[in-house]
Short mmCIF file of C-alpha atoms in Angstrom, two decimals:
data_model
loop_
_atom_site.label_atom_id
_atom_site.label_comp_id
_atom_site.label_asym_id
_atom_site.label_seq_id
_atom_site.Cartn_x
_atom_site.Cartn_y
_atom_site.Cartn_z
CA MET A 1 25.90 32.80 -12.24
CA THR A 2 23.50 30.27 -12.05
CA HIS A 3 21.78 28.78 -15.00
CA THR A 4 18.62 28.81 -15.76
CA LEU A 5 16.73 25.17 -16.07
CA SER A 6 14.71 25.60 -19.31
CA LEU A 7 13.37 21.96 -20.31
CA PRO A 8 9.35 22.33 -19.39
CA ILE A 9 6.95 20.20 -17.24
CA PRO A 10 5.44 17.83 -19.73
CA THR A 11 1.39 18.51 -19.28
CA SER A 12 1.19 15.08 -20.93
CA VAL A 13 3.48 11.79 -22.17
CA GLY A 14 2.94 9.43 -23.39
CA SER A 15 4.04 6.67 -20.78
CA ILE A 16 5.92 6.25 -18.36
CA ASP A 17 9.02 5.37 -19.40
CA GLN A 18 9.46 8.43 -21.58
CA TYR A 19 8.48 10.55 -17.99
CA ILE A 20 11.58 9.13 -16.54
CA GLN A 21 13.70 9.66 -19.56
CA PHE A 22 12.57 13.00 -19.12
CA ALA A 23 13.31 13.87 -15.71
CA ASN A 24 16.71 11.63 -15.78
CA ARG A 25 17.32 14.32 -18.87
CA ILE A 26 17.09 17.14 -16.34
CA PRO A 27 20.50 18.68 -15.43
CA LEU A 28 21.72 18.12 -11.80
CA LEU A 29 22.37 21.37 -9.87
CA THR A 30 25.49 22.52 -8.61
CA GLU A 31 25.79 22.93 -4.22
CA GLN A 32 26.02 26.51 -5.47
CA GLU A 33 23.21 26.61 -7.58
CA GLU A 34 21.12 24.80 -5.33
CA LYS A 35 22.21 27.28 -2.79
CA THR A 36 21.14 30.72 -4.91
CA TYR A 37 18.02 28.80 -6.13
CA ALA A 38 16.98 28.47 -2.26
CA HIS A 39 18.03 31.66 -1.25
CA ARG A 40 15.69 33.06 -3.71
CA LEU A 41 13.04 30.99 -2.85
CA HIS A 42 13.78 31.06 0.60
CA ASP A 43 14.10 35.00 0.64
CA ASP A 44 11.86 36.16 -2.18
CA GLY A 45 9.28 33.19 -3.02
CA ASP A 46 10.46 33.28 -6.00
CA VAL A 47 8.28 30.81 -7.73
CA GLU A 48 10.26 30.02 -11.08
CA ALA A 49 13.73 29.19 -8.10
CA ALA A 50 11.05 26.22 -6.60
CA ARG A 51 10.49 25.29 -10.33
CA ALA A 52 14.62 24.71 -10.68
CA LEU A 53 14.93 22.92 -7.54
CA VAL A 54 11.47 20.60 -7.96
CA LEU A 55 12.85 19.86 -12.15
CA SER A 56 16.06 19.08 -10.67
CA HIS A 57 15.38 16.53 -7.79
CA LEU A 58 12.57 14.90 -10.19
CA ARG A 59 14.82 11.78 -10.61
CA LEU A 60 15.03 10.67 -7.34
CA VAL A 61 11.43 10.54 -6.93
CA VAL A 62 11.57 7.87 -9.68
CA ALA A 63 14.26 6.15 -7.83
CA ILE A 64 12.23 6.22 -4.27
CA ALA A 65 9.48 4.94 -5.98
CA ARG A 66 10.76 2.10 -7.76
CA GLY A 67 11.38 0.68 -4.61
CA TYR A 68 7.92 0.15 -3.36
CA LEU A 69 6.38 -1.23 -6.76
CA GLY A 70 6.25 -4.29 -4.80
CA TYR A 71 3.23 -3.24 -3.26
CA GLY A 72 0.63 -3.61 -5.64
CA LEU A 73 0.38 -0.14 -6.33
CA PRO A 74 1.34 2.14 -10.21
CA HIS A 75 4.70 2.86 -10.72
CA ALA A 76 3.55 6.33 -11.80
CA ASP A 77 1.17 7.34 -9.06
CA LEU A 78 3.72 6.25 -6.46
CA ILE A 79 6.13 9.03 -9.25
CA GLN A 80 3.11 11.49 -8.73
CA GLU A 81 2.84 11.19 -4.58
CA GLY A 82 6.54 11.34 -4.55
CA ASN A 83 6.28 14.84 -6.16
CA LEU A 84 3.82 15.94 -4.09
CA GLY A 85 6.55 15.35 -1.16
CA LEU A 86 9.18 17.52 -2.93
CA MET A 87 7.41 20.07 -3.66
CA LYS A 88 7.06 20.15 0.86
CA ALA A 89 10.04 19.71 0.52
CA VAL A 90 11.37 22.42 -1.55
CA LYS A 91 8.67 24.49 0.31
CA ARG A 92 10.02 23.76 3.43
CA PHE A 93 13.53 23.67 2.40
CA ASP A 94 15.90 26.24 4.22
CA PRO A 95 19.13 26.63 3.10
CA ARG A 96 20.29 28.05 5.95
CA ARG A 97 21.07 24.37 7.84
CA GLY A 98 24.51 23.16 5.78
CA VAL A 99 22.51 20.19 4.36
CA ARG A 100 21.87 19.69 0.75
CA LEU A 101 17.74 18.90 -0.76
CA VAL A 102 18.69 16.04 -1.65
CA SER A 103 19.09 14.72 2.12
CA PHE A 104 16.32 17.44 3.26
CA ALA A 105 14.00 15.67 0.83
CA ILE A 106 14.11 12.22 0.78
CA HIS A 107 11.69 11.84 4.43
CA TRP A 108 9.21 13.73 2.66
CA ILE A 109 8.96 12.38 -0.52
CA LYS A 110 9.21 8.70 1.50
CA ALA A 111 6.21 9.72 3.84
CA GLU A 112 4.43 10.93 1.20
CA ILE A 113 5.08 7.51 -0.51
CA HIS A 114 4.43 5.80 2.82
CA GLU A 115 0.73 7.40 3.32
CA TYR A 116 -0.17 6.72 -0.09
CA ILE A 117 0.01 3.25 -0.07
CA LEU A 118 -0.91 2.74 3.16
CA LYS A 119 -4.75 4.51 1.83
CA ASN A 120 -4.73 1.96 -1.51
CA ALA A 121 -2.89 -0.48 -1.38
CA ARG A 122 -4.60 -4.25 -2.32
CA LEU A 123 -3.41 -5.20 1.02
CA VAL A 124 -5.86 -4.64 3.89
CA LYS A 125 -5.21 -2.19 6.35
CA VAL A 126 -3.90 -3.06 9.33
CA ALA A 127 -0.69 -0.31 9.56
CA THR A 128 -2.63 1.06 11.96
CA THR A 129 0.17 1.70 14.37
CA LYS A 130 3.67 3.55 14.33
CA ALA A 131 5.49 0.23 15.01
CA GLN A 132 2.53 -1.69 12.44
CA ARG A 133 3.80 1.18 9.91
CA LYS A 134 7.09 0.25 9.93
CA LEU A 135 6.50 -3.37 10.43
CA PHE A 136 4.58 -2.98 6.95
CA PHE A 137 7.37 -1.04 5.60
CA ASN A 138 10.15 -3.42 6.89
CA LEU A 139 9.37 -6.61 6.64
CA ARG A 140 9.91 -7.56 3.21
CA SER A 141 13.85 -6.58 3.70
CA LEU A 142 14.43 -8.02 7.17
CA LYS A 143 13.52 -11.49 4.97
CA LYS A 144 16.64 -13.58 4.20
CA ASP A 145 15.07 -14.88 1.05
CA ARG A 146 11.16 -15.99 -0.06
CA ASN A 147 10.48 -18.98 1.97
CA ALA A 148 8.50 -17.88 4.89
CA LEU A 149 9.56 -17.02 8.33
CA SER A 150 10.96 -19.36 10.73
CA PRO A 151 9.83 -19.10 14.05
CA ASP A 152 13.05 -17.29 15.00
CA ASP A 153 13.06 -15.46 12.63
CA VAL A 154 9.58 -14.45 13.63
CA SER A 155 10.56 -13.67 17.09
CA ALA A 156 13.93 -11.78 16.30
CA VAL A 157 11.68 -9.67 13.64
CA ALA A 158 9.28 -8.60 15.95
CA ALA A 159 11.81 -7.77 19.34
CA GLN A 160 13.81 -5.23 15.90
CA LEU A 161 10.35 -3.61 15.14
CA GLY A 162 9.26 -3.64 18.66
CA VAL A 163 5.89 -5.42 17.57
CA LYS A 164 4.79 -8.54 18.53
CA PRO A 165 5.11 -11.62 17.36
CA GLU A 166 1.11 -12.68 16.17
CA GLU A 167 1.21 -9.04 14.02
CA VAL A 168 4.89 -10.03 11.98
CA VAL A 169 3.24 -13.51 11.21
CA GLU A 170 -0.30 -12.01 9.89
CA MET A 171 1.23 -9.03 8.50
CA GLU A 172 3.40 -11.91 6.25
CA THR A 173 0.71 -13.21 5.24
CA ARG A 174 -0.85 -10.61 4.05
CA LEU A 175 1.74 -9.11 2.35
CA GLY A 176 2.23 -12.58 0.22
CA GLY A 177 -0.67 -12.55 -1.22
CA GLN A 178 -0.58 -12.00 -4.88
CA ASP A 179 -3.39 -10.03 -7.24
CA VAL A 180 -4.12 -12.00 -10.29
CA PRO A 181 -4.60 -10.12 -13.80
CA LEU A 182 -7.63 -9.87 -15.32
CA ASP A 183 -6.29 -9.74 -18.61
CA GLY A 184 -3.54 -11.46 -18.40
CA GLY A 185 -1.04 -8.91 -20.81
CA ARG A 186 -0.25 -9.50 -24.19
CA ASP A 187 0.30 -12.94 -24.33
CA ASP A 188 -1.15 -14.49 -27.76
CA ASP A 189 0.26 -18.13 -26.65
CA ASP A 190 -3.45 -20.31 -26.99
CA GLU A 191 -2.33 -21.92 -24.13
CA HIS A 192 -2.37 -19.29 -22.32
CA PHE A 193 -6.50 -18.29 -20.32
CA ALA A 194 -6.56 -15.52 -18.16
CA PRO A 195 -9.75 -14.91 -16.32
CA ILE A 196 -11.37 -12.30 -18.86
CA ALA A 197 -11.66 -14.87 -21.42
CA TYR A 198 -13.76 -17.69 -19.57
CA LEU A 199 -15.23 -15.01 -17.21
CA ARG A 200 -19.76 -15.06 -17.53
CA ASP A 201 -22.00 -12.50 -18.95
CA PRO A 202 -23.23 -10.70 -16.34
CA ALA A 203 -26.09 -9.91 -18.92
CA ALA A 204 -28.08 -13.51 -17.63
CA GLU A 205 -31.28 -14.83 -19.04
CA PRO A 206 -34.00 -13.96 -16.68
CA SER A 207 -34.71 -17.63 -15.37
CA GLU A 208 -30.80 -16.99 -14.46
CA LEU A 209 -31.02 -14.27 -12.85
CA LEU A 210 -33.72 -15.42 -11.06
CA ALA A 211 -32.98 -19.00 -9.53
CA ASN A 212 -29.60 -16.94 -8.35
CA ALA A 213 -31.50 -14.07 -6.84
CA GLU A 214 -33.47 -17.24 -4.23
CA GLN A 215 -30.92 -18.73 -3.61
CA ALA A 216 -29.33 -15.18 -2.59
CA GLN A 217 -32.05 -15.19 -0.35
CA LEU A 218 -31.81 -18.30 0.96
CA GLN A 219 -27.86 -18.42 1.54
CA SER A 220 -28.85 -14.44 3.38
CA ASP A 221 -31.57 -15.36 5.98
CA GLY A 222 -28.74 -18.86 6.50
CA LEU A 223 -26.45 -16.58 6.80
CA VAL A 224 -28.65 -14.97 9.83
CA ASN A 225 -29.91 -18.69 10.79
CA ALA A 226 -26.12 -19.43 11.37
CA MET A 227 -25.42 -16.00 13.10
CA ALA A 228 -28.30 -17.00 15.83
CA ALA A 229 -26.90 -20.44 16.51
CA LEU A 230 -23.37 -18.93 17.07
CA ASP A 231 -22.63 -18.55 21.26
CA GLU A 232 -21.41 -14.98 21.79
CA ARG A 233 -17.77 -14.77 21.81
CA SER A 234 -17.98 -16.75 18.47
CA ARG A 235 -20.75 -14.32 17.23
CA HIS A 236 -18.54 -11.69 18.00
CA ILE A 237 -15.33 -12.80 16.77
CA ILE A 238 -16.95 -13.78 13.30
CA SER A 239 -18.14 -10.38 13.43
CA ALA A 240 -15.47 -8.40 14.40
CA ARG A 241 -13.11 -10.67 12.02
CA TRP A 242 -15.85 -10.43 8.82
CA LEU A 243 -18.71 -8.03 9.17
CA THR A 244 -16.53 -4.63 9.13
CA GLY A 245 -18.34 -1.20 10.16
CA ASP A 246 -18.39 2.21 8.48
CA ASP A 247 -14.44 2.79 8.59
CA GLY A 248 -13.94 -0.70 6.36
CA LYS A 249 -11.61 -2.22 9.66
CA ALA A 250 -11.12 -5.48 10.49
CA ALA A 251 -10.33 -6.80 14.10
CA THR A 252 -7.36 -7.95 13.42
CA LEU A 253 -6.69 -11.46 15.63
CA HIS A 254 -4.67 -9.83 18.33
CA GLU A 255 -7.10 -7.30 18.94
CA LEU A 256 -9.83 -9.37 19.88
CA ALA A 257 -7.01 -11.75 21.50
CA ASP A 258 -6.44 -8.77 23.53
CA GLU A 259 -9.69 -8.08 24.10
CA TYR A 260 -10.13 -11.85 25.49
CA GLY A 261 -7.52 -11.90 26.98
CA VAL A 262 -6.30 -15.05 25.39
CA SER A 263 -3.50 -15.83 22.63
CA ALA A 264 -4.32 -14.62 19.24
CA GLU A 265 -3.83 -18.61 18.43
CA ARG A 266 -6.85 -19.05 20.59
CA ILE A 267 -9.25 -16.41 18.58
CA ARG A 268 -7.66 -18.38 15.58
CA GLN A 269 -9.66 -21.58 16.41
CA ILE A 270 -12.58 -20.01 18.20
CA GLU A 271 -13.03 -18.14 14.91
CA ALA A 272 -12.55 -21.83 12.48
CA LYS A 273 -14.99 -23.24 14.80
CA ALA A 274 -17.55 -21.28 14.08
CA LEU A 275 -16.73 -20.77 9.95
CA LYS A 276 -16.87 -24.49 10.34
CA GLN A 277 -20.50 -24.38 12.07
CA MET A 278 -21.14 -22.05 10.00
CA ARG A 279 -19.87 -23.29 6.71
CA GLY A 280 -22.73 -26.28 7.86
CA GLU A 281 -25.83 -24.64 7.94
CA LEU A 282 -25.35 -23.34 4.95
CA ALA A 283 -24.83 -25.79 3.15
CA ALA A 284 -27.81 -27.96 4.15
CA LEU A 285 -29.48 -24.61 1.50
CA ALA A 286 -27.40 -25.81 -1.17
#
């Protein structure tokens, strides 16, 4: 006879640390207990059995989610998405297959977290293919240290993951970006200045607002003129790279390289030259 998990799911907790403590206090199931609960769910649709299976594996979600903290998303959100994957795994788990739930659930938990990161991470959404997703989630572990990849390392990673070297370089650049906290944390040091300390008041005086509006109009007109001064290829590259469409996606260097039949480095050079020309046009309005 199996024991019944008596711990309720808390409706609210004071902190993520308290939730983690709660998850770690829930007893693990033995293999026989797990099979019994799984059969009750699979054969009879027993909701309490499903609850027991989910609760006993919350600590697994916590552990997996901790491995994705480097993507700039809150640990609590990662755990929540992982819990959704766990519930999907429990629903689909068949005890007759002879595997433990933990082995079966890992795939579903990671898949749900991966999908959440791709949709919500601060990074520009470049992982659009299966190979790029694999690159996105494996590049950190493949790097030997925090230094930039050497050309040989880039080639090795590209070959291992089945992507282009240009994609490895671009992904490494984007993964290397860091967010700047607005409030800088709770630091009482007088020499510590976070952005919140020096951001200007949005309620500026009317004369300054008018001057800013006029300047913005001049820059907008200047941008149109600067774009018009570019050749057709440069204009298309700048538009594709900087002026995203309704889907919110900007073209990557390798995508434009494939379109024009040149290297990604050549596209970068054309982009840099066009931006320099446009800055010259806009500087005249300053």
